[in-house]
Amino acid sequence: MDNNRVYIFDTTLRDGEQSPGASMNVEEKVVVAKQLAKLGVDIIEAGFAFSSPGDFEAIKRIAEEVEGPVVCSLARAKPADIDSAYGALKAAKKPRIHTFISTSDIHLKHQFRMTRDEALKCAVDMVERASGYVTDVEFSPMDASRSEPNYLYEVIEAVIRAGATTINIPDTVGYSLPHLFGRLIKGIKENVPNIDKAIISVHCHNDLGLAVANSLSAVINGARQVECTVNGIGERAGNASLEEIAMIIKTRADELGLTTGINTEQIFPASRLISSITGMKVQANKAIVGDNAFAHESGIHQDGLLKEKTTYEIMSPESVGIAASTLVLGKHSGRHAFRERLKELGYELSDDDLNKAFERFKRLADKKKVVFDEDLEALVQDEVLRPDIAEKYVLKSLQANGGTESLPRAEVELFVDGIPVKESGEGDGPVDAAFKVVARITGTGSELLRYAVNAITEGTDAQGEVSVRLKENDYIVIGQGAHTDIIVASVRAYINALNKLEYRKVLKKEGLIEKKGKVVL
Ligand code: KIV
Ligand code: ZN
């Protein structure tokens, strides 16, 4: 084993997907996993098999279809979880089961209601059970950074004896500090006699903005796997950001002497893919992938750059996959060029889906002078990956008008379970009018929590991307839609969200939703 190699364990599809509003459907997860494989991550945590039928199915599909990385499922330290993880991973060439239980007194007392001895026994039993299925077993002592060190050492030693090959140390609540977290890893290396039989991994949350710094400190002290997510998405303030970890290791190889297997030119496409699929925008000043990460505004900096790039640029935009120009296709582009460009953006579509997307592209290219990558991404999202899941409601036609002189009105025709229903009405602006009509046709009792519009590219002919957040009986869904006509984009987003709520009702009726209510749409 190369001792300077840091393994990248991507948990975008598991912890990342736990970000509020970031849920992805199975098809979207497969697309993301394929891009992660291109990016060169070593391990893909594809989900938490036992948590929902959607997660199980996504892990299974990724295990069957994605070549290269190890495919992993999370499992609580419970027999049914471990069995379900293996059930989903069976087809993977390189399967890993990742099981966890808390080791901090705070969690054991209040959440798990277990003694330390009980938790230790449970961890050992479940690692043994997982080892009966696969040779690659990861164990996480959850809330490790707030656990009593001697007990933590004891648990780690025992689970390694039971078959764990990776020991992941989570800073579950993002409480640690770089020097303390580094010291914790050093302590584990010095006090766990059989630690040389396992790889030490870290999993840091960003509650205090220290996830990357804590992970780096761990690596400096001997950890050789980092758990991270694209764009740093994840529970609460998120996880350590994959792109930052990878580019720190690459850019400061002089100081750190470490490497990863990340193909850094795939970083930006991966970031864009995740952002457009989840609807979670990347902040402009985000390191590596933010809009401003390579934008030099100051005259002095610009002057320096023109003379010599290294004056103000520690890494090039090209090295993270930001192309000089994102202008790609126009109305004369053919199907072949279209397919190739989508492939470069991480989308490999079936012939049917490609035909649907190409037709839509042609219509778009007729309206817009130039079609940017962002337009293509939105188009594939809207037309292919985010189909109206249950197809209960489908938009047939829409007419809306507003302006300063007339009362805003909308006429909407929907297919409801295949039957056309047309209604019209007024509102406070054309979007409001259209939403009121859709609400009347569908009889929805949902509450609109958020409505957001974003121009995908520049210019008044840009496509608008609309995201709506709906709540019904404590369940929240996000709907998205894109179109050059903002009212159409809005209604598509609204219908997409309503269909997700309907889909959930179907799953509930069929008993496919777990008690805790998680379902992946
Ligand atoms: O944050 C955490 O502790 C986790 C574990 C399941 C690894 O996500
Ligand atoms: Zn986590």
Coordinates of C-alpha atoms and ligand atoms in Angstrom, one line a residue:
M1 CA 0.0 0.0 0.0
D2 CA 1.3 3.5 -0.9
N3 CA 1.4 5.2 2.4
N4 CA 1.1 8.6 0.8
R5 CA -2.1 7.9 -0.9
V6 CA -5.3 9.4 0.6
Y7 CA -8.4 7.5 -0.3
I8 CA -11.4 9.6 -1.1
F9 CA -14.7 8.3 0.2
D10 CA -17.5 10.2 -1.3
T11 CA -20.7 10.4 0.7
T12 CA -22.6 12.9 -1.5
L13 CA -25.3 10.3 -2.1
R14 CA -25.7 9.4 1.5
D15 CA -24.8 12.2 4.0
G16 CA -24.9 14.8 1.2
E17 CA -28.4 13.7 0.3
Q18 CA -29.4 14.3 4.0
S19 CA -29.1 18.0 3.3
P20 CA -32.5 19.6 3.7
G21 CA -34.1 19.6 0.2
A22 CA -31.2 17.7 -1.5
S23 CA -33.1 14.4 -2.1
M24 CA -32.5 12.8 -5.4
N25 CA -34.4 10.1 -7.3
V26 CA -32.9 6.8 -8.3
E27 CA -32.2 7.9 -11.8
E28 CA -30.4 11.0 -10.6
K29 CA -28.3 9.0 -8.1
V30 CA -27.1 6.7 -10.9
V31 CA -26.1 9.7 -13.0
V32 CA -24.2 11.2 -10.0
A33 CA -22.5 7.9 -9.2
K34 CA -21.3 7.6 -12.8
Q35 CA -19.8 11.1 -12.6
L36 CA -18.2 10.3 -9.2
A37 CA -16.5 7.3 -10.9
K38 CA -15.2 9.6 -13.6
L39 CA -14.0 12.0 -10.9
G40 CA -11.9 9.1 -9.6
V41 CA -13.3 8.7 -6.1
D42 CA -12.2 5.5 -4.4
I43 CA -15.4 4.7 -2.6
I44 CA -19.0 5.8 -3.3
E45 CA -21.3 5.6 -0.3
A46 CA -24.4 5.1 -2.4
G47 CA -27.0 5.3 0.4
F48 CA -28.4 3.7 3.4
A49 CA -30.2 0.6 2.1
F50 CA -32.5 -0.1 5.0
S51 CA -33.7 3.5 5.3
S52 CA -36.1 3.4 2.3
P53 CA -37.0 1.4 -0.8
G54 CA -35.6 4.3 -2.9
D55 CA -32.2 4.1 -1.2
F56 CA -32.1 0.3 -1.5
E57 CA -32.9 0.5 -5.2
A58 CA -30.4 3.3 -5.9
I59 CA -27.6 1.3 -4.2
K60 CA -28.5 -1.8 -6.1
R61 CA -28.5 0.1 -9.4
I62 CA -25.2 1.7 -8.7
A63 CA -23.7 -1.6 -7.6
E64 CA -24.9 -3.1 -10.9
E65 CA -24.0 -0.3 -13.3
V66 CA -21.1 1.8 -11.9
E67 CA -17.6 0.5 -12.6
G68 CA -14.4 1.4 -10.8
P69 CA -15.0 2.6 -7.2
V70 CA -15.9 0.5 -4.2
V71 CA -19.7 0.7 -3.7
C72 CA -20.8 1.1 -0.1
S73 CA -24.0 1.1 1.9
L74 CA -24.5 2.5 5.4
A75 CA -26.1 0.3 8.0
R76 CA -26.9 0.9 11.6
A77 CA -25.4 -1.7 14.0
K78 CA -28.6 -3.9 13.6
P79 CA -28.9 -7.2 11.9
A80 CA -31.7 -6.1 9.5
D81 CA -29.6 -3.1 8.4
I82 CA -26.6 -5.2 7.7
D83 CA -28.6 -7.8 5.8
S84 CA -30.3 -5.1 3.8
A85 CA -27.0 -3.4 3.0
Y86 CA -25.7 -6.7 1.6
G87 CA -28.9 -7.3 -0.3
A88 CA -28.4 -4.1 -2.1
L89 CA -24.7 -4.5 -2.7
K90 CA -24.7 -8.1 -3.9
A91 CA -24.0 -7.3 -7.5
A92 CA -21.1 -4.9 -6.8
K93 CA -17.6 -6.0 -7.9
K94 CA -16.2 -4.2 -4.8
P95 CA -18.8 -4.0 -2.0
R96 CA -18.4 -2.4 1.3
I97 CA -20.7 -2.4 4.4
H98 CA -20.3 0.6 6.6
T99 CA -21.8 0.1 10.0
F100 CA -21.9 2.5 13.0
I101 CA -22.9 3.0 16.6
S102 CA -22.2 5.9 18.9
T103 CA -19.5 5.7 21.5
S104 CA -20.0 9.1 23.3
D105 CA -21.7 8.9 26.7
I106 CA -24.0 11.7 25.6
H107 CA -25.4 9.6 22.7
L108 CA -25.3 6.3 24.5
K109 CA -27.3 7.7 27.5
H110 CA -29.8 9.8 25.7
Q111 CA -30.2 8.4 22.3
F112 CA -29.2 4.7 22.3
R113 CA -30.0 4.1 26.0
M114 CA -27.2 1.6 26.2
T115 CA -24.2 1.1 28.4
R116 CA -20.7 1.3 27.0
D117 CA -20.4 -2.5 27.3
E118 CA -23.6 -3.1 25.4
A119 CA -22.5 -0.7 22.6
L120 CA -19.2 -2.4 22.4
K121 CA -20.7 -5.9 22.1
C122 CA -23.2 -4.6 19.5
A123 CA -20.5 -3.1 17.4
V124 CA -18.4 -6.3 17.5
D125 CA -21.4 -8.5 16.7
M126 CA -22.5 -6.4 13.7
V127 CA -19.0 -6.1 12.3
E128 CA -18.7 -9.9 12.5
R129 CA -22.1 -10.2 10.8
A130 CA -21.0 -7.8 8.0
S131 CA -17.7 -9.7 7.6
G132 CA -19.7 -12.8 7.0
Y133 CA -21.0 -11.1 3.8
V134 CA -18.1 -9.0 2.6
T135 CA -14.4 -8.6 3.3
D136 CA -14.4 -4.8 3.2
V137 CA -16.1 -3.6 6.4
E138 CA -16.0 -0.1 7.7
F139 CA -16.9 0.8 11.3
S140 CA -17.7 4.3 12.6
P141 CA -17.8 5.1 16.3
M142 CA -20.3 7.9 15.9
D143 CA -19.6 11.1 17.8
A144 CA -16.0 9.9 18.3
S145 CA -14.7 13.4 18.9
R146 CA -16.8 13.6 22.1
S147 CA -16.1 10.1 23.2
E148 CA -13.9 9.1 26.1
P149 CA -10.6 8.3 24.4
N150 CA -9.8 5.1 26.3
Y151 CA -13.2 3.6 25.6
L152 CA -12.9 4.7 22.0
Y153 CA -9.5 2.8 21.7
E154 CA -11.1 -0.3 23.3
V155 CA -14.0 -0.3 20.8
I156 CA -11.7 0.3 17.8
E157 CA -9.4 -2.6 18.9
A158 CA -12.3 -4.9 19.3
V159 CA -14.0 -4.2 15.9
I160 CA -10.7 -4.6 14.1
R161 CA -10.4 -8.0 15.7
A162 CA -13.9 -8.7 14.5
G163 CA -13.0 -7.9 10.9
A164 CA -13.3 -4.1 10.4
T165 CA -10.8 -3.0 7.7
T166 CA -11.5 0.7 7.9
I167 CA -12.1 2.7 11.1
N168 CA -13.9 5.9 10.4
I169 CA -13.6 8.6 13.1
P170 CA -16.5 11.0 12.8
D171 CA -16.7 14.5 14.2
T172 CA -20.5 14.1 14.0
V173 CA -21.5 17.4 15.4
G174 CA -18.7 19.5 13.9
Y175 CA -17.4 20.3 17.4
S176 CA -13.7 19.5 17.2
L177 CA -10.8 21.9 16.4
P178 CA -7.9 21.1 14.0
H179 CA -5.3 20.5 16.7
L180 CA -7.6 18.4 18.8
F181 CA -8.8 16.3 16.0
G182 CA -5.2 15.7 14.8
R183 CA -4.3 14.7 18.4
L184 CA -7.3 12.3 18.5
I185 CA -6.0 10.5 15.4
K186 CA -2.4 10.4 16.8
G187 CA -3.8 9.0 20.0
I188 CA -5.6 6.2 18.1
K189 CA -2.4 5.3 16.2
E190 CA -0.5 5.2 19.4
N191 CA -3.0 3.4 21.7
V192 CA -4.8 0.9 19.5
P193 CA -2.4 -2.1 19.3
N194 CA -3.9 -3.6 16.0
I195 CA -4.5 -0.2 14.2
D196 CA -2.0 -1.2 11.5
K197 CA -4.6 -3.7 10.3
A198 CA -7.0 -1.0 9.3
I199 CA -7.1 2.3 7.5
I200 CA -8.0 5.3 9.6
S201 CA -10.7 7.4 8.0
V202 CA -12.3 10.7 9.1
H203 CA -15.7 12.2 8.6
C204 CA -16.0 15.8 9.6
H205 CA -19.1 18.0 9.8
N206 CA -18.9 21.7 9.1
D207 CA -20.9 23.3 11.9
L208 CA -18.1 25.6 12.9
G209 CA -16.7 25.8 9.3
L210 CA -13.8 23.5 10.2
A211 CA -14.7 20.3 8.4
V212 CA -11.9 20.6 5.8
A213 CA -9.3 21.9 8.4
N214 CA -10.1 19.1 10.8
S215 CA -9.9 16.5 8.0
L216 CA -6.6 17.9 6.9
S217 CA -5.2 17.8 10.4
A218 CA -6.3 14.2 10.7
V219 CA -4.5 13.4 7.4
I220 CA -1.3 15.1 8.7
N221 CA -1.6 12.8 11.7
G222 CA -2.0 9.6 9.8
A223 CA -5.5 9.2 8.6
R224 CA -5.6 7.9 5.0
Q225 CA -9.3 8.1 4.1
V226 CA -11.3 11.2 4.0
E227 CA -15.1 11.2 3.8
C228 CA -16.4 14.2 1.9
T229 CA -19.1 15.4 -0.4
V230 CA -19.2 17.4 -3.7
N231 CA -19.8 21.1 -2.9
G232 CA -19.6 20.1 0.8
I233 CA -23.3 19.3 1.0
G234 CA -24.6 17.2 3.9
E235 CA -26.4 17.1 7.2
R236 CA -26.9 20.7 8.7
A237 CA -23.8 22.8 7.6
G238 CA -22.6 19.9 5.5
N239 CA -19.5 17.7 5.3
A240 CA -15.9 18.4 4.3
S241 CA -15.9 19.5 0.7
L242 CA -14.4 17.0 -1.7
E243 CA -13.1 19.6 -4.1
E244 CA -11.3 21.5 -1.3
I245 CA -9.7 18.3 0.1
A246 CA -8.5 17.2 -3.4
M247 CA -7.1 20.5 -4.4
I248 CA -5.4 21.2 -1.1
I249 CA -3.6 17.8 -1.4
K250 CA -2.7 18.5 -5.0
T251 CA -1.8 22.2 -4.7
R252 CA 0.2 21.7 -1.5
A253 CA 1.9 18.4 -2.5
D254 CA 5.2 20.3 -1.8
E255 CA 4.3 20.5 1.9
L256 CA 2.0 17.5 2.4
G257 CA 3.7 14.9 0.2
L258 CA 0.4 13.2 -0.4
T259 CA -1.7 12.2 -3.4
T260 CA -5.3 11.2 -4.2
G261 CA -6.8 9.4 -7.2
I262 CA -9.0 12.4 -8.1
N263 CA -9.1 13.4 -11.7
T264 CA -9.3 17.1 -10.8
E265 CA -10.5 18.2 -14.2
Q266 CA -13.8 16.4 -13.4
I267 CA -14.3 18.5 -10.3
F268 CA -16.2 21.4 -11.8
P269 CA -18.5 19.1 -13.9
A270 CA -19.3 17.1 -10.8
S271 CA -20.0 20.3 -8.8
R272 CA -22.4 21.6 -11.5
L273 CA -24.1 18.2 -11.8
I274 CA -24.8 18.0 -8.1
S275 CA -25.9 21.6 -7.9
S276 CA -28.3 21.3 -10.8
I277 CA -29.8 18.0 -9.7
T278 CA -30.3 19.0 -6.0
G279 CA -31.2 22.6 -6.8
M280 CA -28.7 23.7 -4.2
K281 CA -26.7 26.6 -5.6
V282 CA -23.0 26.9 -4.8
Q283 CA -22.2 30.2 -3.1
A284 CA -20.3 32.6 -5.5
N285 CA -17.2 32.8 -3.2
K286 CA -17.0 29.1 -2.5
A287 CA -13.4 27.8 -2.8
I288 CA -12.6 25.9 -6.0
V289 CA -16.1 25.8 -7.6
G290 CA -17.8 29.1 -6.8
D291 CA -18.5 31.5 -9.6
N292 CA -15.9 33.9 -8.2
A293 CA -13.2 31.3 -7.3
F294 CA -11.1 32.3 -10.3
A295 CA -12.5 35.8 -11.0
H296 CA -10.0 38.6 -10.5
E297 CA -11.6 41.9 -10.0
S298 CA -8.9 44.2 -8.7
G299 CA -6.9 46.1 -11.3
I300 CA -3.6 45.3 -9.5
H301 CA -4.4 41.6 -9.6
Q302 CA -5.5 41.7 -13.2
D303 CA -2.3 43.5 -14.1
G304 CA -0.2 40.9 -12.3
L305 CA -2.1 38.1 -13.9
L306 CA -1.6 39.4 -17.4
K307 CA 2.1 39.6 -16.8
E308 CA 2.4 36.2 -15.2
K309 CA -0.4 33.9 -14.1
T310 CA 1.3 32.6 -11.0
T311 CA 1.3 36.1 -9.4
Y312 CA -2.2 35.6 -8.3
E313 CA -3.3 32.2 -9.3
I314 CA -2.2 29.2 -7.2
M315 CA -4.1 26.7 -9.5
S316 CA -5.6 27.1 -12.9
P317 CA -9.3 27.1 -13.6
E318 CA -8.6 24.4 -16.3
S319 CA -7.1 22.1 -13.6
V320 CA -10.5 21.9 -11.9
G321 CA -12.3 21.5 -15.2
I322 CA -13.5 25.1 -15.7
A323 CA -13.4 25.6 -19.5
A324 CA -12.4 28.9 -21.0
S325 CA -15.7 29.1 -22.7
T326 CA -18.9 27.4 -21.9
L327 CA -20.6 28.2 -25.2
V328 CA -21.3 24.9 -26.8
L329 CA -24.1 24.3 -29.2
G330 CA -26.5 26.2 -31.5
K331 CA -29.5 25.5 -33.6
H332 CA -27.4 23.9 -36.4
S333 CA -25.8 21.4 -34.0
G334 CA -26.6 17.8 -34.8
R335 CA -27.7 14.8 -32.6
H336 CA -24.2 13.5 -32.5
A337 CA -22.6 16.7 -31.1
F338 CA -25.5 17.0 -28.7
R339 CA -25.0 13.4 -27.4
E340 CA -21.2 14.0 -27.1
R341 CA -21.6 17.3 -25.2
L342 CA -24.1 15.7 -22.8
K343 CA -21.6 12.8 -22.2
E344 CA -18.9 15.4 -21.3
L345 CA -21.3 16.9 -18.9
G346 CA -21.9 13.6 -17.2
Y347 CA -25.2 12.5 -18.8
E348 CA -25.3 9.3 -20.7
L349 CA -28.9 9.0 -22.0
S350 CA -30.7 6.0 -23.5
D351 CA -31.8 6.5 -27.1
D352 CA -35.3 7.3 -26.1
D353 CA -34.3 9.9 -23.5
L354 CA -31.8 11.4 -26.0
N355 CA -34.5 11.8 -28.6
K356 CA -36.8 13.6 -26.1
A357 CA -34.0 15.8 -24.9
F358 CA -32.8 16.6 -28.5
E359 CA -36.3 17.6 -29.5
R360 CA -36.5 20.0 -26.6
F361 CA -33.0 21.3 -27.4
K362 CA -34.0 22.1 -31.0
R363 CA -37.0 24.1 -29.7
L364 CA -34.7 25.9 -27.3
A365 CA -32.1 26.6 -29.9
D366 CA -34.7 28.1 -32.1
K367 CA -35.6 30.6 -29.3
K368 CA -32.1 31.3 -27.9
K369 CA -29.2 32.4 -30.0
V370 CA -26.7 30.4 -28.0
V371 CA -27.2 27.3 -25.8
F372 CA -24.8 27.1 -22.9
D373 CA -23.9 24.1 -20.8
E374 CA -26.1 25.3 -18.1
D375 CA -29.0 25.3 -20.5
L376 CA -28.3 21.7 -21.5
E377 CA -28.1 20.6 -17.8
A378 CA -31.4 22.3 -17.0
L379 CA -33.0 20.7 -20.1
V380 CA -31.9 17.2 -19.2
Q381 CA -32.9 17.7 -15.6
D382 CA -36.3 19.0 -16.6
E383 CA -37.1 16.6 -19.5
V384 CA -35.4 13.4 -18.5
L385 CA -34.2 13.1 -15.0
R386 CA -37.0 14.8 -13.2
P387 CA -40.0 13.3 -15.0
D388 CA -43.2 13.8 -13.1
I389 CA -42.7 10.7 -11.0
A390 CA -46.2 9.5 -10.5
E391 CA -47.4 11.2 -13.7
K392 CA -50.6 12.0 -11.9
Y393 CA -50.5 15.6 -13.2
V394 CA -49.1 16.5 -16.6
L395 CA -49.1 20.0 -18.0
K396 CA -51.0 20.1 -21.3
S397 CA -51.2 23.8 -22.0
L398 CA -50.8 27.1 -20.3
Q399 CA -51.8 30.7 -21.3
A400 CA -51.1 33.5 -18.9
N401 CA -51.0 37.3 -19.1
G402 CA -50.4 40.2 -16.9
G403 CA -49.0 43.7 -17.3
T404 CA -50.0 47.1 -16.0
E405 CA -53.4 47.5 -17.7
S406 CA -55.1 44.1 -17.2
L407 CA -55.9 41.8 -14.4
P408 CA -53.4 38.9 -14.4
R409 CA -55.2 35.8 -15.7
A410 CA -54.1 32.2 -16.4
E411 CA -55.8 29.3 -18.2
V412 CA -54.2 25.9 -17.4
E413 CA -55.0 22.5 -18.9
L414 CA -53.7 19.5 -17.0
F415 CA -54.0 15.8 -17.6
V416 CA -55.1 14.4 -14.2
D417 CA -54.6 10.7 -14.3
G418 CA -54.8 11.0 -18.1
I419 CA -58.0 13.0 -18.2
P420 CA -57.8 16.6 -19.5
V421 CA -59.1 19.3 -17.1
K422 CA -59.1 22.9 -18.0
E423 CA -59.7 25.9 -15.7
S424 CA -58.9 29.6 -15.6
G425 CA -58.7 32.3 -13.0
E426 CA -57.1 35.5 -11.8
G427 CA -54.3 36.2 -9.3
D428 CA -51.8 38.7 -8.1
G429 CA -49.5 38.4 -11.1
P430 CA -49.5 35.7 -13.8
V431 CA -47.5 33.2 -11.7
D432 CA -49.9 33.6 -8.8
A433 CA -52.9 33.2 -11.1
A434 CA -51.4 30.0 -12.7
F435 CA -50.6 28.5 -9.3
K436 CA -54.1 29.2 -8.0
V437 CA -55.6 27.5 -11.0
V438 CA -53.3 24.5 -10.7
A439 CA -54.2 24.3 -6.9
R440 CA -57.9 24.3 -7.8
I441 CA -57.6 21.6 -10.4
T442 CA -55.5 19.3 -8.2
G443 CA -57.3 20.1 -5.0
T444 CA -53.9 20.2 -3.2
G445 CA -53.8 21.1 0.5
S446 CA -50.1 21.8 0.4
E447 CA -48.5 25.0 1.5
L448 CA -46.1 26.9 -0.7
L449 CA -43.0 27.6 1.5
R450 CA -40.7 29.0 -1.1
Y451 CA -40.7 30.1 -4.6
A452 CA -37.3 31.0 -6.2
V453 CA -36.4 31.9 -9.8
N454 CA -32.9 31.8 -11.2
A455 CA -31.7 32.8 -14.6
I456 CA -29.6 29.9 -15.8
T457 CA -27.4 32.0 -18.2
E458 CA -27.1 35.6 -19.2
G459 CA -29.4 37.7 -21.3
T460 CA -33.2 38.2 -21.5
D461 CA -33.5 35.0 -23.6
A462 CA -32.0 33.0 -20.8
Q463 CA -33.9 30.0 -19.5
G464 CA -35.4 30.5 -16.1
E465 CA -35.0 27.8 -13.5
V466 CA -37.7 27.7 -10.9
S467 CA -37.6 25.9 -7.6
V468 CA -40.7 25.6 -5.3
R469 CA -40.8 24.1 -1.9
L470 CA -44.1 22.6 -0.8
K471 CA -45.2 21.3 2.5
E472 CA -48.0 18.8 3.2
N473 CA -48.5 17.2 6.6
D474 CA -45.0 17.9 7.7
Y475 CA -43.5 16.5 4.6
I476 CA -41.5 18.8 2.4
V477 CA -40.7 18.4 -1.3
I478 CA -38.8 20.5 -3.8
G479 CA -40.1 20.8 -7.4
Q480 CA -38.1 22.2 -10.2
G481 CA -38.8 23.3 -13.7
A482 CA -36.9 25.1 -16.5
H483 CA -38.1 27.0 -19.5
T484 CA -37.4 30.3 -21.4
D485 CA -40.9 31.4 -20.3
I486 CA -40.8 31.9 -16.6
I487 CA -44.5 31.2 -16.1
V488 CA -44.1 27.8 -17.8
A489 CA -41.0 27.1 -15.7
S490 CA -43.0 28.0 -12.6
V491 CA -45.9 25.8 -13.4
R492 CA -43.7 22.9 -14.3
A493 CA -41.9 23.2 -11.0
Y494 CA -45.2 23.4 -9.1
I495 CA -46.5 20.3 -10.9
N496 CA -43.2 18.4 -10.3
A497 CA -43.6 19.1 -6.6
L498 CA -47.3 18.1 -6.5
N499 CA -46.4 14.8 -8.3
K500 CA -43.8 14.1 -5.6
L501 CA -46.4 14.5 -2.9
E502 CA -48.7 12.2 -4.8
Y503 CA -46.0 9.7 -5.3
R504 CA -45.4 9.7 -1.6
K505 CA -49.1 9.0 -0.9
V506 CA -48.9 6.0 -3.2
L507 CA -45.8 4.6 -1.4
K508 CA -47.5 5.2 1.9
K509 CA -50.6 3.3 0.8
E510 CA -48.5 0.4 -0.3
G511 CA -46.7 0.4 3.0
L512 CA -43.4 1.3 1.4
I513 CA -42.6 4.2 3.7
E514 CA -40.8 3.5 6.9
K515 CA -42.1 4.8 10.2
K516 CA -39.5 7.5 10.4
G517 CA -40.9 8.8 7.2
K518 CA -37.8 9.0 5.0
V519 CA -38.5 8.3 1.3
V520 CA -36.3 9.2 -1.5
L521 CA -38.0 10.9 -4.3
Ligands
KIV1 O1 -21.8 12.2 11.0 C1 -21.7 11.0 11.2 O2 -21.3 10.6 12.3 C2 -22.1 10.0 10.3 C3 -21.9 8.6 10.5 C4 -23.0 7.7 10.1 C5 -20.5 8.2 9.9 O3 -22.7 10.4 9.2
ZN2 ZN -22.2 12.6 8.8

